[in-house]
Structure formats: structure tokens, C-alpha cells
């Protein structure tokens, strides 16, 4: 199958990006073939290579299009709510993260270990997402909802690492944690953001 009649070049490119994001999420970056992406877009391999150099190029382009938005989607509902409250709410559901959420960012992070091109794009868009979250945290600090002595970027990075860690662990068939015990752990962590703590120990 080649180019679909009446389909503009920009539409073809978008079909390929959408198909790539879907296939990467379903099969993983390493497990996805170029042919899988082309088939998912109802296009030929030749049509794909007319727009993208490689599978890595497709992942980079897909992340460029929606990378920072994925971070925002992971923290949907953050605006207008305390980050500590949001973290507690997210934490209650960390052991059952919805399928498909954040999948593109996770695959990009894994691929970044071997692909410098993907690593560069991933770093840039992860930084954008962290900046967005840090701004919300600074708003919380000004409103007195989070300890103002805490570094906003540090809190943001902790929140993102927690969520991405949950996404990476989601496929593992781990024993369930009793709800009361799990909720207590999460609430204690969230409460720590609002409590003025003593001086942190020197890192070893």
C-alpha cells in the first residue's frame, strides 16, 4: 500500500506519528518494527521512509509532538489543587495505573539509553514537563500549601520519578499492597511536603 489518494503530506505524517505512538505503547520501542507502524497507518514502508529516516526518528518526532503533554496528562487535575493533595490522590492509584498512560515517555526513556538522538529529545521534553509542574509547586508554596523552603524542581522531579516508576512497574505481576497500609505510606509522603522539616542530612 502506498500513498492514500487525496491524503495530504501533513496528514500522512500525522497518521504515521499516531500509529507510531500506538505501536510503541503496545509493543514497546524495541519490539516495534517499521512495518508495524506503516501497517498501523495503512501505508507502505516506502511512504513511511518518505517522511522519517528511521524508527528512532519517528519516536523523536512523536515525542516532540506530545512529550511535554504526557507529563501534564500524568498529573491531570493538578491546576487548582495542592500538589501534596494531588500526589496523595495519584499515590492511591499507583498500583493500578491506567494502560496507555505515559507509555510514549516510558518507551522514550528506555530507548534513550542506547540512542543519543532520542535521548536529546526526551531530555528536552521531560525538562519542559518538569518546568510546568515546578511552576504549579511554586504557586502552592506562595499560597502556603507547601513548605516554601523546599526546592520546587526537587519536588517536581520526585513526583515525576514516582509516576514514571509506577508506569515502568505496571506490567510486573506484583502482590497487591493492602489499601490501608498503602494509603498511609502515600499520605505520610504527601504530608512531608507541607511540614517544615529539619535540615536535610549531607548526601553520602
Short mmCIF file of C-alpha atoms in Angstrom, two decimals:
data_model
loop_
_atom_site.label_atom_id
_atom_site.label_comp_id
_atom_site.label_asym_id
_atom_site.label_seq_id
_atom_site.Cartn_x
_atom_site.Cartn_y
_atom_site.Cartn_z
CA UNK A 1 0.00 0.00 0.00
CA UNK A 2 1.38 3.39 -0.94
CA UNK A 3 0.11 6.90 -0.51
CA UNK A 4 -3.64 7.10 0.02
CA UNK A 5 -5.38 9.08 -2.71
CA UNK A 6 -6.35 12.57 -1.59
CA UNK A 7 -4.25 12.41 1.57
CA UNK A 8 -2.03 15.46 2.05
CA UNK A 9 1.61 15.07 3.06
CA UNK A 10 0.96 16.58 6.51
CA UNK A 11 -1.97 14.19 7.01
CA UNK A 12 0.21 11.24 6.05
CA UNK A 13 2.85 12.36 8.52
CA UNK A 14 0.26 12.67 11.28
CA UNK A 15 -1.11 9.19 10.56
CA UNK A 16 2.40 7.81 10.90
CA UNK A 17 3.00 9.66 14.18
CA UNK A 18 -0.29 8.44 15.63
CA UNK A 19 0.42 4.87 14.52
CA UNK A 20 3.96 5.04 15.93
CA UNK A 21 2.76 6.26 19.34
CA UNK A 22 0.16 3.48 19.42
CA UNK A 23 2.58 0.73 18.38
CA UNK A 24 5.35 1.89 20.74
CA UNK A 25 2.87 1.83 23.60
CA UNK A 26 1.54 -1.62 22.64
CA UNK A 27 4.74 -3.40 21.61
CA UNK A 28 7.49 -1.27 23.14
CA UNK A 29 10.13 0.59 21.13
CA UNK A 30 12.43 -2.41 20.69
CA UNK A 31 9.54 -4.73 19.81
CA UNK A 32 8.03 -2.45 17.18
CA UNK A 33 9.05 -2.87 13.54
CA UNK A 34 8.84 -0.15 10.93
CA UNK A 35 6.40 -2.43 9.09
CA UNK A 36 4.12 -2.45 12.16
CA UNK A 37 3.94 1.34 12.14
CA UNK A 38 3.32 1.53 8.41
CA UNK A 39 0.58 -1.10 8.66
CA UNK A 40 -0.99 0.72 11.59
CA UNK A 41 -1.18 3.85 9.45
CA UNK A 42 -2.46 1.88 6.41
CA UNK A 43 0.61 2.98 4.47
CA UNK A 44 3.61 1.32 2.86
CA UNK A 45 7.13 1.21 4.28
CA UNK A 46 8.13 3.47 1.40
CA UNK A 47 5.59 6.09 2.44
CA UNK A 48 6.98 5.97 5.97
CA UNK A 49 10.56 6.48 4.79
CA UNK A 50 9.35 9.40 2.70
CA UNK A 51 8.72 11.25 5.97
CA UNK A 52 11.04 9.68 8.56
CA UNK A 53 14.59 8.36 8.39
CA UNK A 54 14.18 5.58 10.93
CA UNK A 55 12.20 4.20 13.85
CA UNK A 56 14.24 6.41 16.19
CA UNK A 57 13.35 9.43 14.07
CA UNK A 58 9.67 8.51 14.43
CA UNK A 59 9.95 8.18 18.20
CA UNK A 60 11.72 11.54 18.43
CA UNK A 61 9.06 13.20 16.27
CA UNK A 62 6.20 11.65 18.25
CA UNK A 63 7.79 12.81 21.49
CA UNK A 64 8.35 16.30 20.06
CA UNK A 65 4.65 16.46 19.28
CA UNK A 66 3.32 15.23 22.61
CA UNK A 67 6.20 14.71 25.04
CA UNK A 68 5.57 17.58 27.46
CA UNK A 69 1.82 16.99 27.23
CA UNK A 70 2.34 13.44 28.50
CA UNK A 71 3.77 14.81 31.75
CA UNK A 72 0.77 17.14 32.10
CA UNK A 73 -1.60 14.21 31.46
CA UNK A 74 0.13 12.16 34.15
CA UNK A 75 -0.74 14.95 36.58
CA UNK A 76 -4.17 15.79 35.18
CA UNK A 77 -6.11 17.90 37.67
CA UNK A 78 -3.01 19.49 39.19
CA UNK A 79 -4.09 23.05 38.48
CA UNK A 80 -6.19 24.45 41.27
CA UNK A 81 -5.24 21.68 43.71
CA UNK A 82 -2.40 21.32 46.17
CA UNK A 83 0.41 19.21 44.73
CA UNK A 84 0.53 17.38 48.06
CA UNK A 85 -3.17 16.51 47.74
CA UNK A 86 -2.67 15.54 44.10
CA UNK A 87 0.28 13.33 44.99
CA UNK A 88 -1.82 11.59 47.63
CA UNK A 89 -4.60 11.04 45.09
CA UNK A 90 -2.15 9.72 42.49
CA UNK A 91 -0.47 7.55 45.09
CA UNK A 92 -3.71 5.80 45.96
CA UNK A 93 -3.84 4.53 42.37
CA UNK A 94 -0.15 3.95 41.64
CA UNK A 95 -0.59 0.19 41.82
CA UNK A 96 -3.22 0.29 39.06
CA UNK A 97 -2.03 2.89 36.58
CA UNK A 98 -4.35 3.02 33.55
CA UNK A 99 -2.99 1.22 30.48
CA UNK A 100 -1.58 3.55 27.87
CA UNK A 101 -0.94 6.50 30.18
CA UNK A 102 2.57 7.88 29.77
CA UNK A 103 3.61 4.97 27.54
CA UNK A 104 5.39 7.10 24.97
CA UNK A 105 7.55 8.83 27.59
CA UNK A 106 8.44 5.49 29.19
CA UNK A 107 9.47 4.00 25.84
CA UNK A 108 11.49 7.11 25.04
CA UNK A 109 13.33 6.89 28.37
CA UNK A 110 14.20 3.24 27.76
CA UNK A 111 15.33 3.93 24.18
CA UNK A 112 17.39 6.91 25.38
CA UNK A 113 19.88 4.55 26.98
CA UNK A 114 21.05 3.43 23.52
CA UNK A 115 20.01 6.22 21.15
CA UNK A 116 21.58 9.70 21.58
CA UNK A 117 19.05 11.29 19.22
CA UNK A 118 16.12 10.02 21.25
CA UNK A 119 17.92 10.93 24.48
CA UNK A 120 18.29 14.55 23.38
CA UNK A 121 14.59 14.92 22.53
CA UNK A 122 13.49 13.05 25.65
CA UNK A 123 15.61 15.27 27.91
CA UNK A 124 14.23 18.43 26.35
CA UNK A 125 10.57 17.48 26.69
CA UNK A 126 10.98 15.96 30.13
CA UNK A 127 12.53 19.27 31.20
CA UNK A 128 9.53 21.15 29.79
CA UNK A 129 7.16 18.96 31.78
CA UNK A 130 9.20 19.43 34.94
CA UNK A 131 9.18 23.22 34.45
CA UNK A 132 5.39 23.15 34.10
CA UNK A 133 4.99 21.12 37.30
CA UNK A 134 7.55 23.23 39.18
CA UNK A 135 5.54 26.37 38.40
CA UNK A 136 2.46 24.80 39.99
CA UNK A 137 4.51 23.81 43.03
CA UNK A 138 5.81 27.38 43.42
CA UNK A 139 2.19 28.58 43.34
CA UNK A 140 1.45 26.16 46.18
CA UNK A 141 4.43 27.49 48.11
CA UNK A 142 3.27 31.09 47.73
CA UNK A 143 -0.20 30.05 48.91
CA UNK A 144 1.30 28.34 51.97
CA UNK A 145 0.23 24.83 50.94
CA UNK A 146 3.78 23.50 50.53
CA UNK A 147 6.85 24.25 52.61
CA UNK A 148 8.47 27.24 50.87
CA UNK A 149 11.96 26.07 51.86
CA UNK A 150 11.66 23.02 49.61
CA UNK A 151 13.18 23.26 46.14
CA UNK A 152 10.29 23.28 43.63
CA UNK A 153 12.32 21.48 40.96
CA UNK A 154 13.28 18.82 43.50
CA UNK A 155 9.65 18.22 44.47
CA UNK A 156 8.64 18.15 40.79
CA UNK A 157 11.34 15.62 39.95
CA UNK A 158 10.30 13.41 42.87
CA UNK A 159 6.68 13.45 41.68
CA UNK A 160 7.63 12.60 38.09
CA UNK A 161 10.04 9.87 39.18
CA UNK A 162 7.31 8.36 41.35
CA UNK A 163 4.81 8.32 38.50
CA UNK A 164 7.26 7.07 35.85
CA UNK A 165 8.46 4.40 38.26
CA UNK A 166 4.88 3.22 38.68
CA UNK A 167 4.46 3.11 34.89
CA UNK A 168 7.63 1.03 34.49
CA UNK A 169 6.49 -1.41 37.19
CA UNK A 170 2.90 -1.66 35.95
CA UNK A 171 3.49 -4.75 33.75
CA UNK A 172 5.03 -6.70 36.65
CA UNK A 173 2.65 -9.05 38.43
CA UNK A 174 3.49 -7.91 41.97
CA UNK A 175 1.45 -8.87 45.05
CA UNK A 176 -1.19 -6.30 45.95
CA UNK A 177 -0.48 -3.99 48.88
CA UNK A 178 -3.32 -3.75 51.44
CA UNK A 179 -5.18 -0.49 50.84
CA UNK A 180 -4.94 0.99 54.37
CA UNK A 181 -1.19 0.38 54.57
CA UNK A 182 -0.54 1.76 51.08
CA UNK A 183 -2.65 4.87 51.69
CA UNK A 184 -0.82 5.55 54.96
CA UNK A 185 2.56 5.48 53.20
CA UNK A 186 1.39 7.86 50.48
CA UNK A 187 -0.26 10.32 52.88
CA UNK A 188 2.86 10.45 55.04
CA UNK A 189 4.96 11.32 51.99
CA UNK A 190 2.48 13.99 50.89
CA UNK A 191 2.32 15.42 54.39
CA UNK A 192 6.09 15.80 54.33
CA UNK A 193 5.77 18.47 51.65
CA UNK A 194 3.64 20.63 53.90
CA UNK A 195 5.68 20.13 57.07
CA UNK A 196 8.71 22.28 57.81
CA UNK A 197 11.38 19.68 58.35
CA UNK A 198 14.83 19.90 59.87
CA UNK A 199 17.96 20.35 57.83
CA UNK A 200 18.45 17.50 55.38
CA UNK A 201 21.48 15.26 56.01
CA UNK A 202 24.51 15.58 53.78
CA UNK A 203 24.37 13.09 50.89
CA UNK A 204 26.80 10.18 51.21
#
